[in-house]
PDB file of C-alpha atoms in Angstrom:
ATOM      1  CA  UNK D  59      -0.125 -10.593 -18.807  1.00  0.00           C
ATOM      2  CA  UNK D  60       1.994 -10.441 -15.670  1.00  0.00           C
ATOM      3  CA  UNK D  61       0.166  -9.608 -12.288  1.00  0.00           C
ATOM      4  CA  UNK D  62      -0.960 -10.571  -9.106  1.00  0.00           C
ATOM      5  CA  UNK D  63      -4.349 -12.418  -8.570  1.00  0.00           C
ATOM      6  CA  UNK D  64      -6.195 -12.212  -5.342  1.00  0.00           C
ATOM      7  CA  UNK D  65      -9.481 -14.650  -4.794  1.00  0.00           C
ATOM      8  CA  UNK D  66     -12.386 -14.277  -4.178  1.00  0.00           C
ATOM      9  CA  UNK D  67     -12.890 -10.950  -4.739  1.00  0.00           C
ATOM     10  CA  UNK D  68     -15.747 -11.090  -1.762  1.00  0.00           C
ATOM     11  CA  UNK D  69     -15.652 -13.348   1.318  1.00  0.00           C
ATOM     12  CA  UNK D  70     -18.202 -13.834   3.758  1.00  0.00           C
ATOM     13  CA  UNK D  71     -18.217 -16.097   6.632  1.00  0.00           C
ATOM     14  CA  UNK D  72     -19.027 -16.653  10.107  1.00  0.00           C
ATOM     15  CA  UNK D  73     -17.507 -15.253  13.269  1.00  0.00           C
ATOM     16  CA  UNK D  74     -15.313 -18.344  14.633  1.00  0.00           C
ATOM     17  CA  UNK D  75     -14.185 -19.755  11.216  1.00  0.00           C
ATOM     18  CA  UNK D  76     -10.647 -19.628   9.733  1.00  0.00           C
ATOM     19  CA  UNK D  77     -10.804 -18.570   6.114  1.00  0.00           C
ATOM     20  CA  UNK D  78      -7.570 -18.336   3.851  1.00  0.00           C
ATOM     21  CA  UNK D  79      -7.426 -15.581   0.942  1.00  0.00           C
ATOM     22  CA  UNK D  80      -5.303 -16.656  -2.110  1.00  0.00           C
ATOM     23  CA  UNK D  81      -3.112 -14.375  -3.488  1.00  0.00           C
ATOM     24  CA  UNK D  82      -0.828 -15.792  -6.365  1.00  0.00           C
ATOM     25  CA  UNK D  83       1.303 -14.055  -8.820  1.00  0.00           C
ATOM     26  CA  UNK D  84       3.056 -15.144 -12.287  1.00  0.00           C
ATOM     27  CA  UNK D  85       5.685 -12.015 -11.794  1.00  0.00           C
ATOM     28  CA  UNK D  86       8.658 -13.789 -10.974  1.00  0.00           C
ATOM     29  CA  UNK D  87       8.894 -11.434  -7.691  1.00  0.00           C
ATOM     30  CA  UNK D  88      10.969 -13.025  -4.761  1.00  0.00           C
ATOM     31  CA  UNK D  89       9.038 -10.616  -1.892  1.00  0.00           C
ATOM     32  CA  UNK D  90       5.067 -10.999  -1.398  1.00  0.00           C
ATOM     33  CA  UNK D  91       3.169  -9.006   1.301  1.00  0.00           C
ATOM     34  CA  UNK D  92      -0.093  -9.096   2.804  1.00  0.00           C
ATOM     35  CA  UNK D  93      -1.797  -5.338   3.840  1.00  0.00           C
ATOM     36  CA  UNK D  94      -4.580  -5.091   5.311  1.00  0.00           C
ATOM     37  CA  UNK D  95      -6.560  -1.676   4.848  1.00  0.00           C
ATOM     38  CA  UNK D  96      -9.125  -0.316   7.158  1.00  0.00           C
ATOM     39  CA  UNK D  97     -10.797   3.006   6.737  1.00  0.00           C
ATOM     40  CA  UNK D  98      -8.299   6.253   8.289  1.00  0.00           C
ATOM     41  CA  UNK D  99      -5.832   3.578   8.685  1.00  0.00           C
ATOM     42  CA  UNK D 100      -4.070   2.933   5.549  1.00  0.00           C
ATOM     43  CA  UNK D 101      -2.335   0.167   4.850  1.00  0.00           C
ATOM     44  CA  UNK D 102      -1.218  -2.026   7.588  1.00  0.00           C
ATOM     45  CA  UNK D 103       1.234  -4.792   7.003  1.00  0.00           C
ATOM     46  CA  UNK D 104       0.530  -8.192   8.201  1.00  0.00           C
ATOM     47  CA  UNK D 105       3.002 -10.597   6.600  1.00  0.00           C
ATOM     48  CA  UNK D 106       5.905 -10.672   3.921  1.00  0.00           C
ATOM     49  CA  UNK D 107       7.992 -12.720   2.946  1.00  0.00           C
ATOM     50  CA  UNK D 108      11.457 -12.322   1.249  1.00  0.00           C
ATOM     51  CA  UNK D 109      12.021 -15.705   0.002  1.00  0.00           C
ATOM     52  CA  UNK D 110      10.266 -18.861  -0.052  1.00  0.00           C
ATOM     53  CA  UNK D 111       9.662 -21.031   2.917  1.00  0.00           C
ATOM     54  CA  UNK D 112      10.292 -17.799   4.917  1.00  0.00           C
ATOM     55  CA  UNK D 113       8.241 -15.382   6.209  1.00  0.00           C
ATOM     56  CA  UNK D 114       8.334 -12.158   8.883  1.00  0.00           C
ATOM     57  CA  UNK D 115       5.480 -10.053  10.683  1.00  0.00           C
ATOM     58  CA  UNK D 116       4.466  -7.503  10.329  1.00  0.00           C
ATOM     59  CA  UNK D 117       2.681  -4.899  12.212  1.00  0.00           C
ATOM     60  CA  UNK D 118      -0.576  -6.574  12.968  1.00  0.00           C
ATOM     61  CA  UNK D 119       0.585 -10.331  12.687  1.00  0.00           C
ATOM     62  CA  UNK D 120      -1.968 -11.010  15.679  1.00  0.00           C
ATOM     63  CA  UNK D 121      -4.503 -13.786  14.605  1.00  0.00           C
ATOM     64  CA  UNK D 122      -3.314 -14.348  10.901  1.00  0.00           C
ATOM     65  CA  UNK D 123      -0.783 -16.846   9.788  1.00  0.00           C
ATOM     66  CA  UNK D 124       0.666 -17.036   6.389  1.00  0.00           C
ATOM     67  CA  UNK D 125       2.736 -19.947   3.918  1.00  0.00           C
ATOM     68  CA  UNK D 126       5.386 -19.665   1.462  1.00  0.00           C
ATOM     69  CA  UNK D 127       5.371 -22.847  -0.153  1.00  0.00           C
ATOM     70  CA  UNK D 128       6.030 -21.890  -3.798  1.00  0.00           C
ATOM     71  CA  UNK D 129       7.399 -18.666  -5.075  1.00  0.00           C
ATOM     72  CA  UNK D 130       4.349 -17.991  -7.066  1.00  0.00           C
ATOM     73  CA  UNK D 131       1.804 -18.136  -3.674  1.00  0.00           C
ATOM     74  CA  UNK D 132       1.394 -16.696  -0.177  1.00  0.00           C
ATOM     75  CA  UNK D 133      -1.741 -17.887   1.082  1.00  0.00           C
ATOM     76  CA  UNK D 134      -3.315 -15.802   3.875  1.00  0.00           C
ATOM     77  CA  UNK D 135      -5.411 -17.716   6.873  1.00  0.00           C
ATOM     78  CA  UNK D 136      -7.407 -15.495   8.873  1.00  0.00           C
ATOM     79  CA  UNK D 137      -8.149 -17.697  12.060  1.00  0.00           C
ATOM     80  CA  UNK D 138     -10.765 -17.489  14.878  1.00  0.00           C
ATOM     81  CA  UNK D 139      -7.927 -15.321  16.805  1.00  0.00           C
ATOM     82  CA  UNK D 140      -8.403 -12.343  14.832  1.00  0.00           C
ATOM     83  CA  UNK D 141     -10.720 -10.076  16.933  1.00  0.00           C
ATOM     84  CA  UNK D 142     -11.692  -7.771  13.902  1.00  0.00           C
ATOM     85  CA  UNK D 143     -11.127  -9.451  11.085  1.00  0.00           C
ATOM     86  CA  UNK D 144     -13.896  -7.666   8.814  1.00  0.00           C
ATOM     87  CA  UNK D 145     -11.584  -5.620   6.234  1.00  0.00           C
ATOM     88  CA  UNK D 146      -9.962  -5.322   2.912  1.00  0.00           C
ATOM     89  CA  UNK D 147      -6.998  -7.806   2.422  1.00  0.00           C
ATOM     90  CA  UNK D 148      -4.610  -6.265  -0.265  1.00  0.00           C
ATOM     91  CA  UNK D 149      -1.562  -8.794  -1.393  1.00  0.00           C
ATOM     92  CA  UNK D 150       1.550  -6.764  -3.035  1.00  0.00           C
ATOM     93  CA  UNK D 151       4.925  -8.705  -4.633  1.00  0.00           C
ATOM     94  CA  UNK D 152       8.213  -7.400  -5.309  1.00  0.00           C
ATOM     95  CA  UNK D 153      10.941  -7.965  -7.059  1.00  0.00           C
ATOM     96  CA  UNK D 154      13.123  -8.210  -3.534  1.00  0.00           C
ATOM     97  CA  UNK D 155      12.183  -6.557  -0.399  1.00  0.00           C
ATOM     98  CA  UNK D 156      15.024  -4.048  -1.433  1.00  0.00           C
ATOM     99  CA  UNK D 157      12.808  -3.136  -4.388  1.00  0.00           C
ATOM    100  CA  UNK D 158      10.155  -0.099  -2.973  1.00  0.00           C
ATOM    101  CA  UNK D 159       8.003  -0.543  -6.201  1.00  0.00           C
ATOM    102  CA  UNK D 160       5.220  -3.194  -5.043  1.00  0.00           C
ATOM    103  CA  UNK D 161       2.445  -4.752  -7.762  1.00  0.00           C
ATOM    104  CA  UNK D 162      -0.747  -4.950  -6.053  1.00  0.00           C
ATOM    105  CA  UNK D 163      -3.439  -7.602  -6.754  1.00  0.00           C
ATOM    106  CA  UNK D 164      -7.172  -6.110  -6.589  1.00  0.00           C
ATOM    107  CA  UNK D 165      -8.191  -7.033  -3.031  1.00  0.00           C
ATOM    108  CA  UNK D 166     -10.370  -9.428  -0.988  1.00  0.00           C
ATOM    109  CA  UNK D 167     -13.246  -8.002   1.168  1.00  0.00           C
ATOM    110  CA  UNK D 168     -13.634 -10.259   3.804  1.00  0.00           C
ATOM    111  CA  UNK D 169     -17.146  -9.771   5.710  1.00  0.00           C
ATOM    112  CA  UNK D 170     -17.649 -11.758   9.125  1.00  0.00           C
ATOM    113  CA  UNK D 171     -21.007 -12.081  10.293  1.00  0.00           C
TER     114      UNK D 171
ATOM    115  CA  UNK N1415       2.879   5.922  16.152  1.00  0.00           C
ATOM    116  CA  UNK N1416       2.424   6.619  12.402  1.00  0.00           C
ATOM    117  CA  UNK N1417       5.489   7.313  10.702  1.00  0.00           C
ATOM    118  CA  UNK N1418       4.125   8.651   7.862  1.00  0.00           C
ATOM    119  CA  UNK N1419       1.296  11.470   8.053  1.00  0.00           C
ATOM    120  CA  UNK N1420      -1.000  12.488   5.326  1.00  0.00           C
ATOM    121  CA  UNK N1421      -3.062  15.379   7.792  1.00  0.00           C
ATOM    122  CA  UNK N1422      -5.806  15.518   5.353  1.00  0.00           C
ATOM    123  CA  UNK N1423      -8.221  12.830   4.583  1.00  0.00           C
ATOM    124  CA  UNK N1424     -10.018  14.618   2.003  1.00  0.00           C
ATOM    125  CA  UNK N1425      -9.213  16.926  -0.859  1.00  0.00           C
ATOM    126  CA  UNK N1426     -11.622  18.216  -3.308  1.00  0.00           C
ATOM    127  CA  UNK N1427     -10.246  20.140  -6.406  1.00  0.00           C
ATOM    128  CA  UNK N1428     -11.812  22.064  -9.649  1.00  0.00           C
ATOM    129  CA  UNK N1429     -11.444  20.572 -12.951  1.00  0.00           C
ATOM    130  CA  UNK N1430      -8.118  21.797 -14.432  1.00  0.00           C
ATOM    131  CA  UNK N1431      -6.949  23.487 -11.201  1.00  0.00           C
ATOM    132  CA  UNK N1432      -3.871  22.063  -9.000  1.00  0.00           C
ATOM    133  CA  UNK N1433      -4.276  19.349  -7.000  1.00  0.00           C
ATOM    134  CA  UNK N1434      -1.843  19.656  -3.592  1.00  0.00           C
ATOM    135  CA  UNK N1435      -1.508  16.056  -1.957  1.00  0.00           C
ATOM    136  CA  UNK N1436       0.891  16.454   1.360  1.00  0.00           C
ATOM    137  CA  UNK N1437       2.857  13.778   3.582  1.00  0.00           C
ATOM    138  CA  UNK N1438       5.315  14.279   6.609  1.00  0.00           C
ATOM    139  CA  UNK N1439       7.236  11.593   7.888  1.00  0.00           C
ATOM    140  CA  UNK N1440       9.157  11.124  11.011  1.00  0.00           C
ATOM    141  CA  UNK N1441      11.980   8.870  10.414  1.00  0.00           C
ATOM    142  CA  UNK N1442      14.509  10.955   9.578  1.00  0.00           C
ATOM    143  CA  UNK N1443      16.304   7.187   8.063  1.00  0.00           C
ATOM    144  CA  UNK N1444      13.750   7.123   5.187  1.00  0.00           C
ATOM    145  CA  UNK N1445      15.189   7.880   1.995  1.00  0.00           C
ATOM    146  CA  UNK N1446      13.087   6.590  -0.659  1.00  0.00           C
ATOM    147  CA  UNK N1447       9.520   8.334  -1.206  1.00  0.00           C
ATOM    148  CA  UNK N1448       6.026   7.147  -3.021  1.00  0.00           C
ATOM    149  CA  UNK N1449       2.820   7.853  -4.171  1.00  0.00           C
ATOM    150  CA  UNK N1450       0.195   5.146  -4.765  1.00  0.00           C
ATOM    151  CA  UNK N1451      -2.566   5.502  -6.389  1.00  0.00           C
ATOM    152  CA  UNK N1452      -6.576   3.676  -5.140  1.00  0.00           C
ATOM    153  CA  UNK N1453      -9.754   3.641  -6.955  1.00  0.00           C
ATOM    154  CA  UNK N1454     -12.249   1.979  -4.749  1.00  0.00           C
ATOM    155  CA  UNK N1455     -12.351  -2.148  -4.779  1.00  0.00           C
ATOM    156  CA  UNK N1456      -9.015  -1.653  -6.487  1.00  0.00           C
ATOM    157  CA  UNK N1457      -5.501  -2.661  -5.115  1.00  0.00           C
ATOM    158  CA  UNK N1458      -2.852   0.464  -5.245  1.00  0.00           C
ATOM    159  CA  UNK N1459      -1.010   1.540  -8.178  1.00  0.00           C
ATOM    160  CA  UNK N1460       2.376   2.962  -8.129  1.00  0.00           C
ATOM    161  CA  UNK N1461       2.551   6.834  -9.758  1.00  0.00           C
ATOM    162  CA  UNK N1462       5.723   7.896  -8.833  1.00  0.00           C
ATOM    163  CA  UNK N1463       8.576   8.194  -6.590  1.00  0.00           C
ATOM    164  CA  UNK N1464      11.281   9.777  -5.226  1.00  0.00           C
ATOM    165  CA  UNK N1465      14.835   9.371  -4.190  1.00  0.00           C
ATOM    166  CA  UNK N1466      16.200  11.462  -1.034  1.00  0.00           C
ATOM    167  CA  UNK N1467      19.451  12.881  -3.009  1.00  0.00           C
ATOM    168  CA  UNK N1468      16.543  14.890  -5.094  1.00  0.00           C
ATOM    169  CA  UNK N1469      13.855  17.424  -4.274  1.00  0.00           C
ATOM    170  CA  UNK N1470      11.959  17.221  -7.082  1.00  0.00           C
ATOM    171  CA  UNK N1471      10.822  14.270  -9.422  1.00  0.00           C
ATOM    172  CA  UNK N1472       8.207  14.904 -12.983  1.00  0.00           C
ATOM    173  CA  UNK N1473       6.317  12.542 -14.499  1.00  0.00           C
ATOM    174  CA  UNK N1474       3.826  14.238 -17.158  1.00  0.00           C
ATOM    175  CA  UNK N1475       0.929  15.599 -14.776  1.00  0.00           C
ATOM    176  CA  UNK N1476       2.365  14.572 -11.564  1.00  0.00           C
ATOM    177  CA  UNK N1477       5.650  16.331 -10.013  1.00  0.00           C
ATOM    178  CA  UNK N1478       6.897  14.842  -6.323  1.00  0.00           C
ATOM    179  CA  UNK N1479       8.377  17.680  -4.411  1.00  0.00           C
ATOM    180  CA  UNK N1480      11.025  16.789  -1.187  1.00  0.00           C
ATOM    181  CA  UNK N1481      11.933  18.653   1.300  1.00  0.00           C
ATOM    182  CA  UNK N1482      13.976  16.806   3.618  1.00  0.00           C
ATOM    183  CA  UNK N1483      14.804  19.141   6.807  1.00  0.00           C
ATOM    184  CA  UNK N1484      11.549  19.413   6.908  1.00  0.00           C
ATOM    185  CA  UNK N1485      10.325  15.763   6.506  1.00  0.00           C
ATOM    186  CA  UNK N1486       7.860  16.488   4.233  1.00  0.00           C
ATOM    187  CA  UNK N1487       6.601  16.048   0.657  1.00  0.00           C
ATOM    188  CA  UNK N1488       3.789  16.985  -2.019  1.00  0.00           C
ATOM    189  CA  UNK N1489       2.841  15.370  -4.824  1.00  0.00           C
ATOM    190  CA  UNK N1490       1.609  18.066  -7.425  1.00  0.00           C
ATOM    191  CA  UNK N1491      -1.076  17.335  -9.967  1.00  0.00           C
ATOM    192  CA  UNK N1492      -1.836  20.037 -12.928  1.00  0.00           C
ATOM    193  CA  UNK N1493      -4.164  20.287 -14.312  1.00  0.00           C
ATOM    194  CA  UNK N1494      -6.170  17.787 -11.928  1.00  0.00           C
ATOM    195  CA  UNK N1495      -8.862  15.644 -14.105  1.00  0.00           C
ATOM    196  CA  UNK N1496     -11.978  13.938 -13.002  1.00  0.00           C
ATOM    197  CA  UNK N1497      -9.925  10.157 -13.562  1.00  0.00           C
ATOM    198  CA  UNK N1498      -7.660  11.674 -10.634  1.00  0.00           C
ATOM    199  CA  UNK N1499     -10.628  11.211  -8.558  1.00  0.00           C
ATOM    200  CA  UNK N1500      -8.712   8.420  -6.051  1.00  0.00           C
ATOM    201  CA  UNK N1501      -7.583   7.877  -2.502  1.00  0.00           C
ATOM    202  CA  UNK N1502      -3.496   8.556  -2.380  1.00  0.00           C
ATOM    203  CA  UNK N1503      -1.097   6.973  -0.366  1.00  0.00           C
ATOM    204  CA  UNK N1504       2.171   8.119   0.503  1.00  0.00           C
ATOM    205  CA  UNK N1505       4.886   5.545   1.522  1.00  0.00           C
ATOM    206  CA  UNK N1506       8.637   5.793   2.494  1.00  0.00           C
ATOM    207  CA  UNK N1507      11.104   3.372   3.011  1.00  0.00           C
ATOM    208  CA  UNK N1508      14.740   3.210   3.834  1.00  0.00           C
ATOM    209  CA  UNK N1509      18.169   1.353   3.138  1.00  0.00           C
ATOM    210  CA  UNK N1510      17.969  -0.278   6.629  1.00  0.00           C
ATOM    211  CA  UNK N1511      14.040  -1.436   6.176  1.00  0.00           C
ATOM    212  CA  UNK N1512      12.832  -4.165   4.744  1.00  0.00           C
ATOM    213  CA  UNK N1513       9.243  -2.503   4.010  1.00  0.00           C
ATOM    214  CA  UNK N1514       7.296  -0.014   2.700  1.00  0.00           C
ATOM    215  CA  UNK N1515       5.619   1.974   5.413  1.00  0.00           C
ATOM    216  CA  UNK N1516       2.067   3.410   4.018  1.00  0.00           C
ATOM    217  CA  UNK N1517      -0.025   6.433   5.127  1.00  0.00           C
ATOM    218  CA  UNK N1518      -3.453   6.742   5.563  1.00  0.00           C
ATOM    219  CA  UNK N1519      -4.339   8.122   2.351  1.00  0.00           C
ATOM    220  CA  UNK N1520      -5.989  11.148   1.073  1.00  0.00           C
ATOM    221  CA  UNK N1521      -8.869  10.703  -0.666  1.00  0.00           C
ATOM    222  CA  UNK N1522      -9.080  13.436  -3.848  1.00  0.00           C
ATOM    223  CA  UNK N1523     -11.926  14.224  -5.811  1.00  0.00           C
ATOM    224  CA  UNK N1524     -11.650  16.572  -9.227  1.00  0.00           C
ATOM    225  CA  UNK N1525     -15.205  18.265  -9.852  1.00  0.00           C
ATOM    226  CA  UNK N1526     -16.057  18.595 -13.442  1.00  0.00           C
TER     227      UNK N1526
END
């Protein structure tokens, strides 16, 4: 079955640690994108990317940083930078950023203590 | 400044009665309209869509309304059932973006 993967499904860890969320997909999709969703906010993009080895920012780039090394992954880092990180991380892939009909992987609560 | 609107966070609907979801957007560029669907711990789920050269799109329970001069659309669900129960999110994009652009949701619940 064809779908996006995000792991762990719950993350804790300490206030002043990086942490990366892995989001991988066996879709075939050229465009992955990292949301963010907080409650009354929606979703808020952080990072896509069109293409591998190339990615944009999003709306709230600010104290993430992303990598496009193979089609298939698009590892999220949330670093020390990010002054509320606690949320839930949502990764989405497309066919082509041209394509409006995103596949969603299940999500990674991330809980900084 | 939120480009897509959904005014109402909460909706809560009878068992086999309508279900009314609304979203205005300001971006009059936007041409491409569409609904996601969230249970809780989930990611979204695409239901439907719509395409700015129509005003109306059907897809078994759930029919998209557009009205375009006044930037807004509904997404109609009859007869609403208790799996409904979900947060919606209404998204629009255009031919000159590169993204989807999400709204805050509405979070529906169908009352046996």
């Amino acid at each position: 079955d064809g779908g996006i993967t995000q792991s762990p499904k719950y993350l804790f860890r300490k206030e002043g640690q990086n942490v990366t969320l892995s989001c991988e997909q066996n879709l075939n999709h050229d465009a992955m994108y990292w949301y963010r969703q907080d409650p009354g906010q929606g979703l808020r993009l952080i990072y896509y990317s069109q293409i591998v080895n190339d990615f944009q920012k999003g709306d709230i780039a600010e104290g993430y940083s992303v990598s496009r090394e193979k089609k298939e992954s698009f590892p999220l880092t949330v670093t020390s930078a990010q002054k509320n990180p606690t949320a839930f991380y949502l990764c989405a892939s497309s066919i082509g950023v041209e394509t409006y009909g995103y596949t969603f992987g299940s999500g990674t609560r991330l809980t900084v203590v | 400044d939120q480009q897509v609107k959904q005014n109402s966070p909460s909706l809560s609907v009878q068992e086999g009665r309508i279900s009314i979801l609304n979203c205005d957007y300001t971006n009059s560029m936007f041409d491409y309209f569409l609904w996601y669907k969230k249970y809780p711990a989930e990611g979204p789920t695409f239901l439907i869509s719509i395409s700015s050269i129509k005003d109306k799109n059907e897809d078994g329970r759930f029919t998209v309304f557009l009205n375009k001069s006044a930037k807004h659309l509904s997404l109609h669900i009859v007869p609403s059932q208790p799996g409904d129960s979900a947060v919606y999110f209404c998204a629009a994009s255009g031919t000159s973006y590169d993204k989807v652009i999400f709204g805050p949701g509405t979070s529906l619940s169908v009352i046996p």
